[in-house]
Amino acid sequence: MVNYKYGRCSICVKSMTHETVRALTTCNHQYHKKCITNWISGGALHCPQCRTHATVDDIKQLHVEQGGNDSGDSDNELTQSTSNMTIQDPTPSVQDNKINVIIKDLNNHKICINDLETTTKVVELKRRIEQFNGVHMDQQRLTYRGIPLENDRTLKDYDIVESHKIIDALLRWEGGNM
């Protein structure tokens, strides 16, 4: 029996299985069927990771076949190595100092901000969130483990040095004058 590793869905950050994994044909990124269907059906007509345009019709089941054990004829160059193949988690390695963080709002909606350095300032993270969802930086209030994140500090200052850390996002509303 061959076991395949599918990694984690970057929308819900839970492990995927053969039964639940789906891929977008436009970019080959993988998600849970329910997660990516809800994402695109909810109006976000793009891949959550690379923002490539995608529709519900682009969601396809991922098929991985076990390689044969032919001895001799090898018309297929992958016959012996396919059964050992694993699909690796797209999370960058720690050695290149790139991390992915998950931004969670009060409605428990999550977005993944990819390819951040641990030396990235909070203001830059807010700019990336603004690019993703259109919420202006001045209206964002970010907290990590209950601690408000200050614009001029880095992720490393808050011990956000590994991928998949969850940062809470709140909207800051300014009162008007009458």
JSON list of C-alpha atoms in Angstrom, two decimals:
[
{"chain": "A", "resi": 1, "resn": "MET", "atom": "CA", "xyz": [0.00, 0.00, 0.00]},
{"chain": "A", "resi": 2, "resn": "VAL", "atom": "CA", "xyz": [1.28, 3.45, -0.88]},
{"chain": "A", "resi": 3, "resn": "ASN", "atom": "CA", "xyz": [0.66, 6.49, 1.30]},
{"chain": "A", "resi": 4, "resn": "TYR", "atom": "CA", "xyz": [0.60, 9.94, -0.23]},
{"chain": "A", "resi": 5, "resn": "LYS", "atom": "CA", "xyz": [1.06, 13.18, 1.66]},
{"chain": "A", "resi": 6, "resn": "TYR", "atom": "CA", "xyz": [-1.23, 15.94, 0.43]},
{"chain": "A", "resi": 7, "resn": "GLY", "atom": "CA", "xyz": [-0.24, 18.64, 2.91]},
{"chain": "A", "resi": 8, "resn": "ARG", "atom": "CA", "xyz": [-2.65, 21.19, 4.35]},
{"chain": "A", "resi": 9, "resn": "CYS", "atom": "CA", "xyz": [-5.40, 23.23, 2.76]},
{"chain": "A", "resi": 10, "resn": "SER", "atom": "CA", "xyz": [-4.27, 26.86, 2.90]},
{"chain": "A", "resi": 11, "resn": "ILE", "atom": "CA", "xyz": [-7.87, 28.02, 3.37]},
{"chain": "A", "resi": 12, "resn": "CYS", "atom": "CA", "xyz": [-8.76, 26.05, 6.52]},
{"chain": "A", "resi": 13, "resn": "VAL", "atom": "CA", "xyz": [-5.20, 24.86, 7.36]},
{"chain": "A", "resi": 14, "resn": "LYS", "atom": "CA", "xyz": [-6.37, 21.28, 7.97]},
{"chain": "A", "resi": 15, "resn": "SER", "atom": "CA", "xyz": [-4.81, 18.15, 6.47]},
{"chain": "A", "resi": 16, "resn": "MET", "atom": "CA", "xyz": [-6.13, 16.92, 3.14]},
{"chain": "A", "resi": 17, "resn": "THR", "atom": "CA", "xyz": [-6.82, 13.31, 2.20]},
{"chain": "A", "resi": 18, "resn": "HIS", "atom": "CA", "xyz": [-7.23, 11.50, -1.10]},
{"chain": "A", "resi": 19, "resn": "GLU", "atom": "CA", "xyz": [-11.01, 11.75, -0.73]},
{"chain": "A", "resi": 20, "resn": "THR", "atom": "CA", "xyz": [-11.11, 15.49, 0.03]},
{"chain": "A", "resi": 21, "resn": "VAL", "atom": "CA", "xyz": [-8.30, 16.99, -2.07]},
{"chain": "A", "resi": 22, "resn": "ARG", "atom": "CA", "xyz": [-9.09, 18.98, -5.23]},
{"chain": "A", "resi": 23, "resn": "ALA", "atom": "CA", "xyz": [-6.83, 21.00, -7.52]},
{"chain": "A", "resi": 24, "resn": "LEU", "atom": "CA", "xyz": [-7.43, 24.11, -9.58]},
{"chain": "A", "resi": 25, "resn": "THR", "atom": "CA", "xyz": [-6.65, 23.36, -13.22]},
{"chain": "A", "resi": 26, "resn": "THR", "atom": "CA", "xyz": [-5.46, 26.95, -13.73]},
{"chain": "A", "resi": 27, "resn": "CYS", "atom": "CA", "xyz": [-2.53, 26.72, -11.29]},
{"chain": "A", "resi": 28, "resn": "ASN", "atom": "CA", "xyz": [-2.57, 23.21, -9.73]},
{"chain": "A", "resi": 29, "resn": "HIS", "atom": "CA", "xyz": [-2.83, 24.50, -6.15]},
{"chain": "A", "resi": 30, "resn": "GLN", "atom": "CA", "xyz": [-4.63, 22.03, -3.89]},
{"chain": "A", "resi": 31, "resn": "TYR", "atom": "CA", "xyz": [-7.48, 22.57, -1.40]},
{"chain": "A", "resi": 32, "resn": "HIS", "atom": "CA", "xyz": [-10.35, 20.73, 0.24]},
{"chain": "A", "resi": 33, "resn": "LYS", "atom": "CA", "xyz": [-13.27, 20.46, -2.17]},
{"chain": "A", "resi": 34, "resn": "LYS", "atom": "CA", "xyz": [-15.62, 22.26, 0.23]},
{"chain": "A", "resi": 35, "resn": "CYS", "atom": "CA", "xyz": [-13.10, 25.03, 1.02]},
{"chain": "A", "resi": 36, "resn": "ILE", "atom": "CA", "xyz": [-12.24, 25.98, -2.57]},
{"chain": "A", "resi": 37, "resn": "THR", "atom": "CA", "xyz": [-15.85, 25.63, -3.75]},
{"chain": "A", "resi": 38, "resn": "ASN", "atom": "CA", "xyz": [-17.06, 27.99, -1.00]},
{"chain": "A", "resi": 39, "resn": "TRP", "atom": "CA", "xyz": [-14.14, 30.36, -1.69]},
{"chain": "A", "resi": 40, "resn": "ILE", "atom": "CA", "xyz": [-14.92, 30.74, -5.39]},
{"chain": "A", "resi": 41, "resn": "SER", "atom": "CA", "xyz": [-18.72, 30.55, -5.01]},
{"chain": "A", "resi": 42, "resn": "GLY", "atom": "CA", "xyz": [-18.48, 33.29, -2.39]},
{"chain": "A", "resi": 43, "resn": "GLY", "atom": "CA", "xyz": [-17.26, 35.74, -5.04]},
{"chain": "A", "resi": 44, "resn": "ALA", "atom": "CA", "xyz": [-13.47, 35.39, -4.91]},
{"chain": "A", "resi": 45, "resn": "LEU", "atom": "CA", "xyz": [-12.85, 34.34, -8.51]},
{"chain": "A", "resi": 46, "resn": "HIS", "atom": "CA", "xyz": [-9.16, 33.58, -7.97]},
{"chain": "A", "resi": 47, "resn": "CYS", "atom": "CA", "xyz": [-6.81, 31.08, -6.36]},
{"chain": "A", "resi": 48, "resn": "PRO", "atom": "CA", "xyz": [-6.21, 32.01, -2.69]},
{"chain": "A", "resi": 49, "resn": "GLN", "atom": "CA", "xyz": [-2.47, 31.34, -3.03]},
{"chain": "A", "resi": 50, "resn": "CYS", "atom": "CA", "xyz": [-1.46, 32.87, -6.37]},
{"chain": "A", "resi": 51, "resn": "ARG", "atom": "CA", "xyz": [-4.57, 34.92, -7.25]},
{"chain": "A", "resi": 52, "resn": "THR", "atom": "CA", "xyz": [-4.81, 33.31, -10.72]},
{"chain": "A", "resi": 53, "resn": "HIS", "atom": "CA", "xyz": [-8.34, 33.68, -12.11]},
{"chain": "A", "resi": 54, "resn": "ALA", "atom": "CA", "xyz": [-10.40, 30.57, -11.37]},
{"chain": "A", "resi": 55, "resn": "THR", "atom": "CA", "xyz": [-14.03, 29.44, -11.58]},
{"chain": "A", "resi": 56, "resn": "VAL", "atom": "CA", "xyz": [-15.93, 26.53, -10.05]},
{"chain": "A", "resi": 57, "resn": "ASP", "atom": "CA", "xyz": [-15.42, 24.67, -13.36]},
{"chain": "A", "resi": 58, "resn": "ASP", "atom": "CA", "xyz": [-11.65, 24.81, -12.75]},
{"chain": "A", "resi": 59, "resn": "ILE", "atom": "CA", "xyz": [-11.94, 22.65, -9.60]},
{"chain": "A", "resi": 60, "resn": "LYS", "atom": "CA", "xyz": [-10.99, 19.06, -10.44]},
{"chain": "A", "resi": 61, "resn": "GLN", "atom": "CA", "xyz": [-10.35, 15.93, -8.43]},
{"chain": "A", "resi": 62, "resn": "LEU", "atom": "CA", "xyz": [-6.66, 15.19, -8.07]},
{"chain": "A", "resi": 63, "resn": "HIS", "atom": "CA", "xyz": [-5.68, 11.75, -9.37]},
{"chain": "A", "resi": 64, "resn": "VAL", "atom": "CA", "xyz": [-2.45, 10.15, -8.23]},
{"chain": "A", "resi": 65, "resn": "GLU", "atom": "CA", "xyz": [-1.67, 6.68, -9.51]},
{"chain": "A", "resi": 66, "resn": "GLN", "atom": "CA", "xyz": [0.66, 4.15, -8.03]},
{"chain": "A", "resi": 67, "resn": "GLY", "atom": "CA", "xyz": [3.51, 3.19, -10.33]},
{"chain": "A", "resi": 68, "resn": "GLY", "atom": "CA", "xyz": [3.69, -0.33, -11.72]},
{"chain": "A", "resi": 69, "resn": "ASN", "atom": "CA", "xyz": [6.27, -2.90, -10.77]},
{"chain": "A", "resi": 70, "resn": "ASP", "atom": "CA", "xyz": [7.30, -3.87, -14.31]},
{"chain": "A", "resi": 71, "resn": "SER", "atom": "CA", "xyz": [10.62, -5.53, -14.53]},
{"chain": "A", "resi": 72, "resn": "GLY", "atom": "CA", "xyz": [12.08, -5.06, -17.94]},
{"chain": "A", "resi": 73, "resn": "ASP", "atom": "CA", "xyz": [10.16, -2.80, -20.34]},
{"chain": "A", "resi": 74, "resn": "SER", "atom": "CA", "xyz": [10.10, 0.72, -19.07]},
{"chain": "A", "resi": 75, "resn": "ASP", "atom": "CA", "xyz": [8.04, 2.77, -21.48]},
{"chain": "A", "resi": 76, "resn": "ASN", "atom": "CA", "xyz": [7.08, 4.93, -18.54]},
{"chain": "A", "resi": 77, "resn": "GLU", "atom": "CA", "xyz": [10.11, 6.68, -17.06]},
{"chain": "A", "resi": 78, "resn": "LEU", "atom": "CA", "xyz": [8.36, 7.02, -13.71]},
{"chain": "A", "resi": 79, "resn": "THR", "atom": "CA", "xyz": [7.35, 3.41, -13.06]},
{"chain": "A", "resi": 80, "resn": "GLN", "atom": "CA", "xyz": [9.71, 2.69, -10.19]},
{"chain": "A", "resi": 81, "resn": "SER", "atom": "CA", "xyz": [9.81, 6.13, -8.61]},
{"chain": "A", "resi": 82, "resn": "THR", "atom": "CA", "xyz": [6.12, 7.03, -8.80]},
{"chain": "A", "resi": 83, "resn": "SER", "atom": "CA", "xyz": [5.16, 4.79, -5.89]},
{"chain": "A", "resi": 84, "resn": "ASN", "atom": "CA", "xyz": [7.64, 6.69, -3.70]},
{"chain": "A", "resi": 85, "resn": "MET", "atom": "CA", "xyz": [6.44, 10.12, -4.79]},
{"chain": "A", "resi": 86, "resn": "THR", "atom": "CA", "xyz": [4.96, 12.48, -2.23]},
{"chain": "A", "resi": 87, "resn": "ILE", "atom": "CA", "xyz": [3.32, 15.78, -2.90]},
{"chain": "A", "resi": 88, "resn": "GLN", "atom": "CA", "xyz": [5.12, 18.20, -0.66]},
{"chain": "A", "resi": 89, "resn": "ASP", "atom": "CA", "xyz": [3.58, 20.98, 1.34]},
{"chain": "A", "resi": 90, "resn": "PRO", "atom": "CA", "xyz": [4.09, 24.22, -0.62]},
{"chain": "A", "resi": 91, "resn": "THR", "atom": "CA", "xyz": [5.28, 25.94, 2.56]},
{"chain": "A", "resi": 92, "resn": "PRO", "atom": "CA", "xyz": [8.74, 27.41, 1.95]},
{"chain": "A", "resi": 93, "resn": "SER", "atom": "CA", "xyz": [11.53, 25.97, 4.05]},
{"chain": "A", "resi": 94, "resn": "VAL", "atom": "CA", "xyz": [12.60, 27.77, 7.20]},
{"chain": "A", "resi": 95, "resn": "GLN", "atom": "CA", "xyz": [16.12, 28.24, 5.87]},
{"chain": "A", "resi": 96, "resn": "ASP", "atom": "CA", "xyz": [15.04, 30.80, 3.26]},
{"chain": "A", "resi": 97, "resn": "ASN", "atom": "CA", "xyz": [13.36, 32.85, 6.04]},
{"chain": "A", "resi": 98, "resn": "LYS", "atom": "CA", "xyz": [10.03, 32.92, 4.19]},
{"chain": "A", "resi": 99, "resn": "ILE", "atom": "CA", "xyz": [6.90, 32.20, 6.17]},
{"chain": "A", "resi": 100, "resn": "ASN", "atom": "CA", "xyz": [3.16, 32.14, 5.53]},
{"chain": "A", "resi": 101, "resn": "VAL", "atom": "CA", "xyz": [0.77, 33.59, 8.11]},
{"chain": "A", "resi": 102, "resn": "ILE", "atom": "CA", "xyz": [-2.96, 33.11, 8.42]},
{"chain": "A", "resi": 103, "resn": "ILE", "atom": "CA", "xyz": [-5.14, 36.16, 9.00]},
{"chain": "A", "resi": 104, "resn": "LYS", "atom": "CA", "xyz": [-8.43, 35.34, 10.75]},
{"chain": "A", "resi": 105, "resn": "ASP", "atom": "CA", "xyz": [-11.26, 37.85, 11.12]},
{"chain": "A", "resi": 106, "resn": "LEU", "atom": "CA", "xyz": [-14.15, 37.90, 13.62]},
{"chain": "A", "resi": 107, "resn": "ASN", "atom": "CA", "xyz": [-16.30, 35.84, 11.23]},
{"chain": "A", "resi": 108, "resn": "ASN", "atom": "CA", "xyz": [-13.61, 33.13, 11.24]},
{"chain": "A", "resi": 109, "resn": "HIS", "atom": "CA", "xyz": [-12.77, 33.85, 7.59]},
{"chain": "A", "resi": 110, "resn": "LYS", "atom": "CA", "xyz": [-9.13, 33.02, 6.97]},
{"chain": "A", "resi": 111, "resn": "ILE", "atom": "CA", "xyz": [-6.70, 34.22, 4.34]},
{"chain": "A", "resi": 112, "resn": "CYS", "atom": "CA", "xyz": [-3.11, 33.15, 3.89]},
{"chain": "A", "resi": 113, "resn": "ILE", "atom": "CA", "xyz": [-0.43, 35.78, 3.28]},
{"chain": "A", "resi": 114, "resn": "ASN", "atom": "CA", "xyz": [2.53, 34.02, 1.66]},
{"chain": "A", "resi": 115, "resn": "ASP", "atom": "CA", "xyz": [6.25, 34.66, 1.30]},
{"chain": "A", "resi": 116, "resn": "LEU", "atom": "CA", "xyz": [6.82, 36.97, 4.26]},
{"chain": "A", "resi": 117, "resn": "GLU", "atom": "CA", "xyz": [10.21, 37.46, 5.86]},
{"chain": "A", "resi": 118, "resn": "THR", "atom": "CA", "xyz": [10.44, 37.28, 9.64]},
{"chain": "A", "resi": 119, "resn": "THR", "atom": "CA", "xyz": [11.86, 40.82, 9.38]},
{"chain": "A", "resi": 120, "resn": "THR", "atom": "CA", "xyz": [8.70, 42.06, 7.60]},
{"chain": "A", "resi": 121, "resn": "LYS", "atom": "CA", "xyz": [7.19, 45.03, 9.42]},
{"chain": "A", "resi": 122, "resn": "VAL", "atom": "CA", "xyz": [3.56, 44.87, 10.54]},
{"chain": "A", "resi": 123, "resn": "VAL", "atom": "CA", "xyz": [2.74, 47.85, 8.30]},
{"chain": "A", "resi": 124, "resn": "GLU", "atom": "CA", "xyz": [3.87, 45.78, 5.27]},
{"chain": "A", "resi": 125, "resn": "LEU", "atom": "CA", "xyz": [1.68, 42.87, 6.41]},
{"chain": "A", "resi": 126, "resn": "LYS", "atom": "CA", "xyz": [-1.27, 45.28, 6.62]},
{"chain": "A", "resi": 127, "resn": "ARG", "atom": "CA", "xyz": [-0.49, 46.51, 3.09]},
{"chain": "A", "resi": 128, "resn": "ARG", "atom": "CA", "xyz": [-0.56, 42.91, 1.82]},
{"chain": "A", "resi": 129, "resn": "ILE", "atom": "CA", "xyz": [-3.89, 42.32, 3.58]},
{"chain": "A", "resi": 130, "resn": "GLU", "atom": "CA", "xyz": [-5.25, 45.50, 1.97]},
{"chain": "A", "resi": 131, "resn": "GLN", "atom": "CA", "xyz": [-4.16, 44.23, -1.46]},
{"chain": "A", "resi": 132, "resn": "PHE", "atom": "CA", "xyz": [-5.96, 40.96, -0.79]},
{"chain": "A", "resi": 133, "resn": "ASN", "atom": "CA", "xyz": [-9.29, 42.11, 0.65]},
{"chain": "A", "resi": 134, "resn": "GLY", "atom": "CA", "xyz": [-9.46, 45.87, 0.07]},
{"chain": "A", "resi": 135, "resn": "VAL", "atom": "CA", "xyz": [-9.64, 46.84, 3.77]},
{"chain": "A", "resi": 136, "resn": "HIS", "atom": "CA", "xyz": [-7.52, 49.98, 4.17]},
{"chain": "A", "resi": 137, "resn": "MET", "atom": "CA", "xyz": [-4.44, 49.64, 6.40]},
{"chain": "A", "resi": 138, "resn": "ASP", "atom": "CA", "xyz": [-5.67, 52.35, 8.78]},
{"chain": "A", "resi": 139, "resn": "GLN", "atom": "CA", "xyz": [-8.82, 50.34, 9.51]},
{"chain": "A", "resi": 140, "resn": "GLN", "atom": "CA", "xyz": [-6.93, 47.14, 10.38]},
{"chain": "A", "resi": 141, "resn": "ARG", "atom": "CA", "xyz": [-6.06, 46.18, 13.93]},
{"chain": "A", "resi": 142, "resn": "LEU", "atom": "CA", "xyz": [-3.96, 43.02, 14.14]},
{"chain": "A", "resi": 143, "resn": "THR", "atom": "CA", "xyz": [-3.32, 40.98, 17.27]},
{"chain": "A", "resi": 144, "resn": "TYR", "atom": "CA", "xyz": [-1.25, 37.88, 17.94]},
{"chain": "A", "resi": 145, "resn": "ARG", "atom": "CA", "xyz": [-1.91, 35.91, 21.13]},
{"chain": "A", "resi": 146, "resn": "GLY", "atom": "CA", "xyz": [-3.96, 38.86, 22.38]},
{"chain": "A", "resi": 147, "resn": "ILE", "atom": "CA", "xyz": [-1.14, 41.38, 21.88]},
{"chain": "A", "resi": 148, "resn": "PRO", "atom": "CA", "xyz": [-1.78, 44.30, 19.49]},
{"chain": "A", "resi": 149, "resn": "LEU", "atom": "CA", "xyz": [0.78, 44.45, 16.67]},
{"chain": "A", "resi": 150, "resn": "GLU", "atom": "CA", "xyz": [2.43, 47.84, 16.16]},
{"chain": "A", "resi": 151, "resn": "ASN", "atom": "CA", "xyz": [3.12, 49.07, 12.62]},
{"chain": "A", "resi": 152, "resn": "ASP", "atom": "CA", "xyz": [6.85, 49.78, 13.09]},
{"chain": "A", "resi": 153, "resn": "ARG", "atom": "CA", "xyz": [7.66, 46.39, 14.66]},
{"chain": "A", "resi": 154, "resn": "THR", "atom": "CA", "xyz": [8.61, 43.21, 12.79]},
{"chain": "A", "resi": 155, "resn": "LEU", "atom": "CA", "xyz": [6.96, 39.79, 12.85]},
{"chain": "A", "resi": 156, "resn": "LYS", "atom": "CA", "xyz": [10.06, 38.47, 14.60]},
{"chain": "A", "resi": 157, "resn": "ASP", "atom": "CA", "xyz": [9.51, 40.98, 17.43]},
{"chain": "A", "resi": 158, "resn": "TYR", "atom": "CA", "xyz": [6.31, 39.08, 18.23]},
{"chain": "A", "resi": 159, "resn": "ASP", "atom": "CA", "xyz": [7.93, 35.63, 17.84]},
{"chain": "A", "resi": 160, "resn": "ILE", "atom": "CA", "xyz": [6.12, 35.04, 14.54]},
{"chain": "A", "resi": 161, "resn": "VAL", "atom": "CA", "xyz": [8.97, 33.09, 12.97]},
{"chain": "A", "resi": 162, "resn": "GLU", "atom": "CA", "xyz": [7.23, 29.94, 11.72]},
{"chain": "A", "resi": 163, "resn": "SER", "atom": "CA", "xyz": [4.58, 29.39, 9.06]},
{"chain": "A", "resi": 164, "resn": "HIS", "atom": "CA", "xyz": [0.88, 28.91, 9.81]},
{"chain": "A", "resi": 165, "resn": "LYS", "atom": "CA", "xyz": [0.76, 31.26, 12.81]},
{"chain": "A", "resi": 166, "resn": "ILE", "atom": "CA", "xyz": [-2.71, 32.76, 13.15]},
{"chain": "A", "resi": 167, "resn": "ILE", "atom": "CA", "xyz": [-3.01, 36.54, 13.46]},
{"chain": "A", "resi": 168, "resn": "ASP", "atom": "CA", "xyz": [-6.40, 37.95, 14.42]},
{"chain": "A", "resi": 169, "resn": "ALA", "atom": "CA", "xyz": [-7.72, 40.89, 12.39]},
{"chain": "A", "resi": 170, "resn": "LEU", "atom": "CA", "xyz": [-10.23, 43.41, 13.66]},
{"chain": "A", "resi": 171, "resn": "LEU", "atom": "CA", "xyz": [-11.73, 46.39, 11.88]},
{"chain": "A", "resi": 172, "resn": "ARG", "atom": "CA", "xyz": [-11.12, 49.76, 13.48]},
{"chain": "A", "resi": 173, "resn": "TRP", "atom": "CA", "xyz": [-13.98, 52.18, 12.86]},
{"chain": "A", "resi": 174, "resn": "GLU", "atom": "CA", "xyz": [-13.44, 55.90, 13.27]},
{"chain": "A", "resi": 175, "resn": "GLY", "atom": "CA", "xyz": [-16.29, 57.90, 14.78]},
{"chain": "A", "resi": 176, "resn": "GLY", "atom": "CA", "xyz": [-17.55, 60.93, 12.90]},
{"chain": "A", "resi": 177, "resn": "ASN", "atom": "CA", "xyz": [-18.12, 64.50, 14.09]},
{"chain": "A", "resi": 178, "resn": "MET", "atom": "CA", "xyz": [-21.62, 65.86, 14.21]}
]
